[in-house]
């Protein structure tokens, strides 16, 4: 039982410095309906009319002359600052796209590919929609 | 006592360096075979590409590693920290049939870039 008091003291000092943080950016992307987009038929203008232009920043997805992309980014960070006077900081984090929609266009602005992926943990990716022009 | 305290501080600093890591998805580009792998297979593993330029698709993964060490008492404190960024990039080109034509991967670490062209 002699070890119990120092153990409790150290545990208390360690837990006092715990911090867990989660942020979700662009959650609206999960609600975007892409089932109506048909490669070879749907045009860039159709997509702009129904969904809108994709965000221009890389964090939001991105836009180029030949593609639109929408992403929903999940970030998890755990931090532990243990100690008093001397405080080493431990931190571990991960960021992944829980929802990712990519639409590519040809030179005439007609859809060539629709690719929609989903990930629950950033390690495994699942293709939810994949349609490309034959 | 002083030596023990110094040892503990250095050990904690080293240990915190091990744990401070943000991991990316991109790994094992050798799995992709020229002439066989399709775009859909790559997307099923790595997700959508981060950059598109015609038939050239690029996937980018960024790992940040860092550690921080702080000594503070009342109004006086000292903080030491270091961090580094490792960027992995895999560039692939696909033919009209959607099959892989070439793949080049690179890794940029503080101090330089190493490139590894295909075939594996």
GROMACS .gro file of C-alpha atoms in nm:
model
  254
    1UNK     CA    1   0.000   0.000   0.000
    2UNK     CA    2   0.302   0.229   0.027
    3UNK     CA    3   0.301   0.271  -0.351
    4UNK     CA    4  -0.063   0.373  -0.358
    5UNK     CA    5  -0.021   0.735  -0.244
    6UNK     CA    6   0.256   0.828  -0.491
    7UNK     CA    7   0.065   0.643  -0.766
    8UNK     CA    8  -0.253   0.839  -0.693
    9UNK     CA    9  -0.060   1.164  -0.680
   10UNK     CA   10   0.107   1.099  -1.015
   11UNK     CA   11  -0.222   0.988  -1.172
   12UNK     CA   12  -0.395   1.302  -1.049
   13UNK     CA   13  -0.118   1.521  -1.190
   14UNK     CA   14  -0.133   1.332  -1.520
   15UNK     CA   15  -0.512   1.343  -1.561
   16UNK     CA   16  -0.531   1.711  -1.479
   17UNK     CA   17  -0.345   1.783  -1.801
   18UNK     CA   18  -0.555   1.568  -2.038
   19UNK     CA   19  -0.725   1.732  -2.331
   20UNK     CA   20  -0.916   1.569  -2.617
   21UNK     CA   21  -1.024   1.774  -2.912
   22UNK     CA   22  -1.235   1.691  -3.216
   23UNK     CA   23  -1.329   1.924  -3.497
   24UNK     CA   24  -1.536   1.866  -3.810
   25UNK     CA   25  -1.502   2.104  -4.101
   26UNK     CA   26  -1.760   2.128  -4.380
   27UNK     CA   27  -2.012   1.887  -4.231
   28UNK     CA   28  -2.263   1.995  -4.500
   29UNK     CA   29  -2.070   1.786  -4.754
   30UNK     CA   30  -2.226   1.469  -4.607
   31UNK     CA   31  -2.571   1.592  -4.717
   32UNK     CA   32  -2.478   1.672  -5.077
   33UNK     CA   33  -2.675   1.451  -5.318
   34UNK     CA   34  -2.462   1.332  -5.610
   35UNK     CA   35  -2.681   1.043  -5.727
   36UNK     CA   36  -2.827   1.253  -6.013
   37UNK     CA   37  -2.487   1.331  -6.173
   38UNK     CA   38  -2.443   1.128  -6.493
   39UNK     CA   39  -2.101   1.115  -6.666
   40UNK     CA   40  -2.128   1.215  -7.031
   41UNK     CA   41  -2.456   1.400  -6.971
   42UNK     CA   42  -2.434   1.631  -6.669
   43UNK     CA   43  -2.240   1.951  -6.722
   44UNK     CA   44  -2.044   2.182  -6.496
   45UNK     CA   45  -2.327   2.438  -6.516
   46UNK     CA   46  -2.579   2.176  -6.398
   47UNK     CA   47  -2.364   2.108  -6.093
   48UNK     CA   48  -2.319   2.476  -6.018
   49UNK     CA   49  -2.696   2.526  -6.039
   50UNK     CA   50  -2.786   2.238  -5.807
   51UNK     CA   51  -2.491   2.208  -5.568
   52UNK     CA   52  -2.282   2.519  -5.624
   53UNK     CA   53  -1.914   2.569  -5.685
   54UNK     CA   54  -1.682   2.369  -5.463
   55UNK     CA   55  -1.472   2.560  -5.206
   56UNK     CA   56  -1.163   2.721  -5.352
   57UNK     CA   57  -0.939   2.641  -5.055
   58UNK     CA   58  -0.757   2.311  -5.032
   59UNK     CA   59  -0.894   2.259  -4.681
   60UNK     CA   60  -1.247   2.277  -4.818
   61UNK     CA   61  -1.177   2.056  -5.117
   62UNK     CA   62  -1.058   2.262  -5.411
   63UNK     CA   63  -1.148   2.374  -5.758
   64UNK     CA   64  -0.956   2.359  -6.083
   65UNK     CA   65  -1.028   2.392  -6.453
   66UNK     CA   66  -1.109   2.023  -6.475
   67UNK     CA   67  -1.247   1.923  -6.135
   68UNK     CA   68  -1.459   2.014  -5.836
   69UNK     CA   69  -1.394   1.864  -5.495
   70UNK     CA   70  -1.580   1.882  -5.166
   71UNK     CA   71  -1.438   1.734  -4.844
   72UNK     CA   72  -1.553   1.698  -4.487
   73UNK     CA   73  -1.244   1.687  -4.265
   74UNK     CA   74  -1.235   1.524  -3.920
   75UNK     CA   75  -0.954   1.603  -3.680
   76UNK     CA   76  -0.886   1.426  -3.349
   77UNK     CA   77  -0.614   1.544  -3.113
   78UNK     CA   78  -0.522   1.412  -2.770
   79UNK     CA   79  -0.285   1.608  -2.547
   80UNK     CA   80  -0.133   1.521  -2.212
   81UNK     CA   81   0.064   1.767  -2.005
   82UNK     CA   82   0.181   1.583  -1.702
   83UNK     CA   83   0.375   1.734  -1.422
   84UNK     CA   84   0.442   2.034  -1.211
   85UNK     CA   85   0.729   2.273  -1.282
   86UNK     CA   86   0.870   2.023  -1.530
   87UNK     CA   87   0.597   1.950  -1.786
   88UNK     CA   88   0.672   1.742  -2.092
   89UNK     CA   89   0.389   1.759  -2.342
   90UNK     CA   90   0.261   1.451  -2.525
   91UNK     CA   91   0.039   1.499  -2.826
   92UNK     CA   92  -0.110   1.268  -3.085
   93UNK     CA   93  -0.346   1.367  -3.361
   94UNK     CA   94  -0.498   1.251  -3.685
   95UNK     CA   95  -0.683   1.425  -3.964
   96UNK     CA   96  -0.874   1.251  -4.240
   97UNK     CA   97  -1.154   1.313  -4.489
   98UNK     CA   98  -1.468   1.145  -4.359
   99UNK     CA   99  -1.652   1.242  -4.680
  100UNK     CA  100  -1.481   1.320  -5.013
  101UNK     CA  101  -1.657   1.407  -5.339
  102UNK     CA  102  -1.461   1.448  -5.662
  103UNK     CA  103  -1.615   1.539  -5.998
  104UNK     CA  104  -1.394   1.575  -6.307
  105UNK     CA  105  -1.485   1.742  -6.636
  106UNK     CA  106  -1.363   1.727  -6.994
  107UNK     CA  107  -1.267   2.032  -7.201
  108UNK     CA  108  -1.633   2.099  -7.289
  109UNK     CA  109  -1.735   2.100  -6.923
  110UNK     CA  110  -1.914   1.764  -6.934
  111UNK     CA  111  -1.872   1.531  -6.636
  112UNK     CA  112  -1.621   1.252  -6.690
  113UNK     CA  113  -1.603   1.098  -6.343
  114UNK     CA  114  -1.791   1.105  -6.013
  115UNK     CA  115  -1.601   0.958  -5.721
  116UNK     CA  116  -1.740   0.968  -5.368
  117UNK     CA  117  -1.550   0.809  -5.078
  118UNK     CA  118  -1.612   0.776  -4.707
  119UNK     CA  119  -1.382   0.695  -4.417
  120UNK     CA  120  -1.465   0.637  -4.050
  121UNK     CA  121  -1.114   0.632  -3.910
  122UNK     CA  122  -0.877   0.762  -4.179
  123UNK     CA  123  -0.721   0.418  -4.224
  124UNK     CA  124  -0.986   0.247  -4.436
  125UNK     CA  125  -1.153   0.419  -4.729
  126UNK     CA  126  -1.480   0.304  -4.883
  127UNK     CA  127  -1.599   0.402  -5.230
  128UNK     CA  128  -1.965   0.500  -5.201
  129UNK     CA  129  -2.014   0.615  -5.561
  130UNK     CA  130  -1.801   0.562  -5.870
  131UNK     CA  131  -1.935   0.646  -6.215
  132UNK     CA  132  -1.715   0.725  -6.512
  133UNK     CA  133  -1.789   0.791  -6.874
  134UNK     CA  134  -1.748   0.485  -7.095
  135UNK     CA  135   1.881   1.350  -0.672
  136UNK     CA  136   1.987   1.611  -0.935
  137UNK     CA  137   2.114   1.338  -1.165
  138UNK     CA  138   1.785   1.147  -1.127
  139UNK     CA  139   1.583   1.459  -1.204
  140UNK     CA  140   1.796   1.535  -1.511
  141UNK     CA  141   1.758   1.178  -1.630
  142UNK     CA  142   1.381   1.193  -1.588
  143UNK     CA  143   1.360   1.523  -1.778
  144UNK     CA  144   1.565   1.393  -2.070
  145UNK     CA  145   1.370   1.069  -2.075
  146UNK     CA  146   1.040   1.256  -2.080
  147UNK     CA  147   1.160   1.476  -2.366
  148UNK     CA  148   1.266   1.175  -2.571
  149UNK     CA  149   0.943   0.991  -2.498
  150UNK     CA  150   0.729   1.290  -2.590
  151UNK     CA  151   0.909   1.303  -2.922
  152UNK     CA  152   0.806   0.948  -2.991
  153UNK     CA  153   0.440   1.013  -2.926
  154UNK     CA  154   0.404   1.349  -3.102
  155UNK     CA  155   0.312   1.232  -3.449
  156UNK     CA  156   0.031   1.296  -3.690
  157UNK     CA  157  -0.007   1.002  -3.924
  158UNK     CA  158  -0.118   1.006  -4.291
  159UNK     CA  159  -0.292   0.748  -4.507
  160UNK     CA  160  -0.042   0.717  -4.790
  161UNK     CA  161   0.183   0.414  -4.768
  162UNK     CA  162   0.323   0.124  -4.965
  163UNK     CA  163   0.312   0.267  -5.321
  164UNK     CA  164   0.490  -0.053  -5.438
  165UNK     CA  165   0.156  -0.233  -5.430
  166UNK     CA  166   0.045  -0.063  -5.752
  167UNK     CA  167   0.129  -0.243  -6.079
  168UNK     CA  168   0.184  -0.061  -6.407
  169UNK     CA  169  -0.054  -0.183  -6.674
  170UNK     CA  170  -0.279  -0.358  -6.423
  171UNK     CA  171  -0.391  -0.125  -6.146
  172UNK     CA  172  -0.696   0.087  -6.221
  173UNK     CA  173  -0.784   0.431  -6.089
  174UNK     CA  174  -1.071   0.288  -5.894
  175UNK     CA  175  -0.841   0.045  -5.709
  176UNK     CA  176  -0.613   0.328  -5.601
  177UNK     CA  177  -0.905   0.544  -5.490
  178UNK     CA  178  -1.048   0.250  -5.294
  179UNK     CA  179  -0.726   0.239  -5.087
  180UNK     CA  180  -0.609   0.601  -5.076
  181UNK     CA  181  -0.920   0.803  -5.143
  182UNK     CA  182  -0.956   1.072  -5.406
  183UNK     CA  183  -0.637   1.236  -5.537
  184UNK     CA  184  -0.524   1.569  -5.397
  185UNK     CA  185  -0.418   1.711  -5.732
  186UNK     CA  186  -0.534   1.639  -6.086
  187UNK     CA  187  -0.367   1.747  -6.406
  188UNK     CA  188  -0.527   1.574  -6.702
  189UNK     CA  189  -0.446   1.205  -6.664
  190UNK     CA  190  -0.190   1.269  -6.392
  191UNK     CA  191  -0.325   1.214  -6.042
  192UNK     CA  192  -0.124   1.298  -5.731
  193UNK     CA  193  -0.178   1.186  -5.371
  194UNK     CA  194  -0.009   1.381  -5.093
  195UNK     CA  195   0.037   1.282  -4.732
  196UNK     CA  196   0.181   1.511  -4.467
  197UNK     CA  197   0.320   1.389  -4.136
  198UNK     CA  198   0.412   1.634  -3.866
  199UNK     CA  199   0.636   1.523  -3.584
  200UNK     CA  200   0.715   1.729  -3.285
  201UNK     CA  201   0.792   1.741  -2.917
  202UNK     CA  202   0.774   2.005  -2.652
  203UNK     CA  203   0.940   2.036  -2.316
  204UNK     CA  204   0.850   2.300  -2.062
  205UNK     CA  205   0.982   2.401  -1.725
  206UNK     CA  206   0.781   2.665  -1.543
  207UNK     CA  207   0.738   2.792  -1.192
  208UNK     CA  208   0.533   3.100  -1.108
  209UNK     CA  209   0.642   3.376  -1.345
  210UNK     CA  210   0.950   3.208  -1.488
  211UNK     CA  211   0.943   2.944  -1.755
  212UNK     CA  212   1.142   2.780  -2.030
  213UNK     CA  213   1.001   2.597  -2.328
  214UNK     CA  214   1.192   2.396  -2.582
  215UNK     CA  215   1.024   2.244  -2.882
  216UNK     CA  216   1.109   2.109  -3.221
  217UNK     CA  217   0.903   1.990  -3.513
  218UNK     CA  218   0.952   1.857  -3.861
  219UNK     CA  219   0.731   1.795  -4.161
  220UNK     CA  220   0.758   1.488  -4.380
  221UNK     CA  221   0.567   1.512  -4.706
  222UNK     CA  222   0.500   1.200  -4.909
  223UNK     CA  223   0.380   1.243  -5.265
  224UNK     CA  224   0.283   0.978  -5.519
  225UNK     CA  225   0.220   1.087  -5.876
  226UNK     CA  226   0.042   0.849  -6.116
  227UNK     CA  227  -0.058   0.872  -6.479
  228UNK     CA  228  -0.341   0.664  -6.621
  229UNK     CA  229  -0.421   0.569  -6.977
  230UNK     CA  230  -0.756   0.614  -7.158
  231UNK     CA  231  -0.862   0.273  -7.023
  232UNK     CA  232  -0.808   0.395  -6.666
  233UNK     CA  233  -0.507   0.168  -6.609
  234UNK     CA  234  -0.183   0.277  -6.450
  235UNK     CA  235   0.089   0.391  -6.691
  236UNK     CA  236   0.352   0.527  -6.452
  237UNK     CA  237   0.401   0.595  -6.083
  238UNK     CA  238   0.659   0.807  -5.907
  239UNK     CA  239   0.677   0.854  -5.533
  240UNK     CA  240   0.878   1.098  -5.331
  241UNK     CA  241   0.936   1.185  -4.971
  242UNK     CA  242   1.051   1.526  -4.856
  243UNK     CA  243   1.217   1.547  -4.518
  244UNK     CA  244   1.400   1.837  -4.360
  245UNK     CA  245   1.721   1.846  -4.561
  246UNK     CA  246   1.609   1.720  -4.902
  247UNK     CA  247   1.389   1.510  -5.127
  248UNK     CA  248   1.439   1.155  -5.244
  249UNK     CA  249   1.255   1.031  -5.552
  250UNK     CA  250   1.171   0.670  -5.632
  251UNK     CA  251   1.054   0.616  -5.993
  252UNK     CA  252   0.870   0.310  -6.121
  253UNK     CA  253   0.891   0.021  -6.207
  254UNK     CA  254   0.937  -0.137  -5.866
   0.00000   0.00000   0.00000
